[in-house]
XYZ file of C-alpha atoms in Angstrom:
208
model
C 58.330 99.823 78.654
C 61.840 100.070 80.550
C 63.782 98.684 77.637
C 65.182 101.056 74.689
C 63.658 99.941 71.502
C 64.142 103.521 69.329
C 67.453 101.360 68.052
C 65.459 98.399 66.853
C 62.582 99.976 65.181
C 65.456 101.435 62.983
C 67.366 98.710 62.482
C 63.302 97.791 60.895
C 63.214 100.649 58.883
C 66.609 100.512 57.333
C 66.468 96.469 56.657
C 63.310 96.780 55.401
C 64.432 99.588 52.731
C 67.473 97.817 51.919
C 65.444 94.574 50.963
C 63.199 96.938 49.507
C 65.953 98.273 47.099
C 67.591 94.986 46.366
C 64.386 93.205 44.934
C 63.464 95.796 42.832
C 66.872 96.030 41.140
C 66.161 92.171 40.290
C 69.394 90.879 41.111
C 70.185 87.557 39.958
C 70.278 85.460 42.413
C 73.452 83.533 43.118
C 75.121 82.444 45.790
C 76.429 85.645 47.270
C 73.147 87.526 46.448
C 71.109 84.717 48.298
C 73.520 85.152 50.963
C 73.316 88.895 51.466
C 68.987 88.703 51.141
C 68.974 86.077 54.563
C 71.506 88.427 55.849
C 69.261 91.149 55.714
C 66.227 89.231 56.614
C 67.238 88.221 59.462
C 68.423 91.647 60.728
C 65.198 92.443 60.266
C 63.209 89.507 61.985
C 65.582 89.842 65.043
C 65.075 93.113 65.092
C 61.516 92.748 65.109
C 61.204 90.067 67.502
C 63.606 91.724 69.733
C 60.717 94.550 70.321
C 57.682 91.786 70.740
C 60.287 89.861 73.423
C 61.129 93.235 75.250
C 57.182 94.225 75.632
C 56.637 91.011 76.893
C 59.572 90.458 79.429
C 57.845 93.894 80.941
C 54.377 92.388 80.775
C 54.387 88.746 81.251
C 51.460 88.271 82.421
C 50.003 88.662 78.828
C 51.405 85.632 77.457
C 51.052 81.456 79.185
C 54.898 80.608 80.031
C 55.534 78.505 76.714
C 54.658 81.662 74.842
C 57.256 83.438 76.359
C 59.348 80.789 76.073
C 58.633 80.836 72.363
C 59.159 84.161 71.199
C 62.307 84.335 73.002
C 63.773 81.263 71.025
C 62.073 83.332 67.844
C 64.181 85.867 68.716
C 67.368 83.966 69.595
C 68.240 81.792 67.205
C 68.671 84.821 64.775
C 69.526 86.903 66.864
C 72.608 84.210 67.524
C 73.345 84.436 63.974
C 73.289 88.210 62.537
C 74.913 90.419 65.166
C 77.658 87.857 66.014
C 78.989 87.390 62.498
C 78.127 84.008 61.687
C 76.768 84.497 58.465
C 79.538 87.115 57.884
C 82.112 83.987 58.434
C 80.583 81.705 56.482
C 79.875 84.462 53.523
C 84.011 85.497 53.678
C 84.544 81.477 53.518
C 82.778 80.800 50.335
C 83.632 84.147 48.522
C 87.436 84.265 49.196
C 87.970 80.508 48.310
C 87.099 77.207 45.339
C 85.003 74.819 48.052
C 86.781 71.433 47.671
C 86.209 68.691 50.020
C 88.692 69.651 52.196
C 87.160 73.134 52.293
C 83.918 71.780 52.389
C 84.625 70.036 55.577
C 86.313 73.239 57.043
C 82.942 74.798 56.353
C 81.097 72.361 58.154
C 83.748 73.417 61.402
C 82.640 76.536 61.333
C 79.210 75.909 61.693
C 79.882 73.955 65.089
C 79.979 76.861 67.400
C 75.989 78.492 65.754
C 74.591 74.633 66.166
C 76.083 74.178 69.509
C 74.106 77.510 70.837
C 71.439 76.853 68.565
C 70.639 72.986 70.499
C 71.263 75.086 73.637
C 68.707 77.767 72.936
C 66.088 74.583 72.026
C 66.532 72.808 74.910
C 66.239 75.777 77.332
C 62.498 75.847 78.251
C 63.803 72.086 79.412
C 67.296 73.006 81.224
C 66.859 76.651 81.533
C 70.270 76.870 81.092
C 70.406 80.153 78.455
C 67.474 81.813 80.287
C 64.359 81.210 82.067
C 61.432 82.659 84.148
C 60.560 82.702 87.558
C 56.654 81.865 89.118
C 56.611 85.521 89.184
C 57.175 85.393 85.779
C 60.394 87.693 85.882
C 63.031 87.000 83.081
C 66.662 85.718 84.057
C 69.535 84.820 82.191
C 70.996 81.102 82.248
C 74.394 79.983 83.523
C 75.124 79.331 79.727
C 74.493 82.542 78.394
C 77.653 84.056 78.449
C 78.650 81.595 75.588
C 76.813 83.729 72.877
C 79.506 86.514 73.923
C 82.423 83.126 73.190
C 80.387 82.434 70.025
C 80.887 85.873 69.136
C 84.334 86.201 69.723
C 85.160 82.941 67.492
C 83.653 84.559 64.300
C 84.430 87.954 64.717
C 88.058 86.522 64.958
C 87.340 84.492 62.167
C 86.064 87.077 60.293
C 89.362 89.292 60.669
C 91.614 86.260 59.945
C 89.793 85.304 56.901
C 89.468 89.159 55.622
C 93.119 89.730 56.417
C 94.737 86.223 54.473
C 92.695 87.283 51.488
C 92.387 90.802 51.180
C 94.046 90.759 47.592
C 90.321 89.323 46.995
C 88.226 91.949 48.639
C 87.796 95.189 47.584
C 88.172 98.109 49.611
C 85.116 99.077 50.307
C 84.624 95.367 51.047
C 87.452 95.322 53.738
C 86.190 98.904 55.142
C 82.735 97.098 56.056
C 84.267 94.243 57.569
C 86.851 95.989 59.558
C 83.873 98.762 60.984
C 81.698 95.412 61.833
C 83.949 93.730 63.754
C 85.069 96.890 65.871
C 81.375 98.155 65.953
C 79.963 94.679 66.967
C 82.792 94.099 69.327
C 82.178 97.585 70.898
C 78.613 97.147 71.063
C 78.530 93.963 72.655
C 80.400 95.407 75.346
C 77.829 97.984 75.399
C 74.884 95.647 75.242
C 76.739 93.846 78.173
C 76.865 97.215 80.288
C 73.637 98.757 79.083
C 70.938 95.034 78.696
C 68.277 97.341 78.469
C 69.472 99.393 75.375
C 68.720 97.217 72.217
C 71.534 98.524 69.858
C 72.842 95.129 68.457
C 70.243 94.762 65.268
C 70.732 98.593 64.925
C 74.581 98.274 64.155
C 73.893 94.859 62.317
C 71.656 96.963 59.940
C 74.218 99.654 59.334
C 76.977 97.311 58.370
């Protein structure tokens, strides 16, 4: 297999143990909680995915075309919304303020970037435009793709905005976590960028 997956398997390991240790604390579930457990779940599912895609991408041939289409849009769509800090947005949104209408509909803004890639992701095996494979079956990326590095960059800079206007609200160690996610992340989607074949984003999502 020519891509890295050590990274993944434990971003696995260390989701897995984290969900591990948060059910058998039985933690209420509010908001917050139910929050942090789909966090964490889907680290783990795009981390998990993100090994099945990469042995596939290298062996094709195993797979009709709409599989492979399928378990990349498996992989994706959470993909899409752990390592690039969507959930981390939304999850500073709620905590740090009273949801009115007014903040309700500044919620629903910042779920327009996600469900824009999101529909694009869907409708690739029809446009191709996020990726697509050849008749040899070889894997390519879409003219579209760089947008999940623009999705990125809108909630990671939400995420700092939103951390820095109410950091009277967060606690240290809270603002510590956010801060190293949004360098990390940043850093490693440079890396990723540079390096395709190295699968480090779940690993870093996992850590944070």
């Amino acid at each position: 297999m020519n891509y890295v997956i050590y990274y993944d398997i434990v971003a696995v390991i260390l989701s897995i143990s984290i969900l591990f240790s948060f059910l058998r604390k039985k933690v209420i579930f509010t908001r917050l909680t139910k929050a942090f457990f789909v966090l964490v779940g889907c680290i783990c599912f795009s981390a998990i995915m993100d090994i099945i895609t990469a042995f596939y991408i290298d062996n094709p041939q195993n797979l009709p075309i709409w599989a492979l289409y399928l378990i990349n849009e498996l992989f994706f769509i959470p993909f899409s919304t752990v390592p690039f800090a969507f959930f981390y947005c939304i999850y500073l949104f709620v905590y740090t303020r009273k949801i009115n209408k007014k903040q309700k509909m500044y919620l629903q803004l910042l779920y327009l970037p996600y469900l824009i890639c999101i529909v694009a992701f869907l409708l690739t095996p029809l446009t191709k435009n996020m990726f697509y494979f050849e008749k040899d079956l070889s894997y390519h990326h879409g003219f579209l793709y760089p947008c999940l590095y623009v999705e990125a960059g809108f909630y990671l800079i939400s995420v700092l905005v939103l951390a820095t206007k109410n950091k009277k609200r967060l606690s240290k160690s809270q603002l510590i976590v956010i801060y190293f996610y949004t360098i990390a992340s940043s850093v490693t989607a440079v890396f990723q960028g540079a390096y395709p074949r190295v699968l480090f984003m779940n690993f870093i999502s996992s850590l944070a």
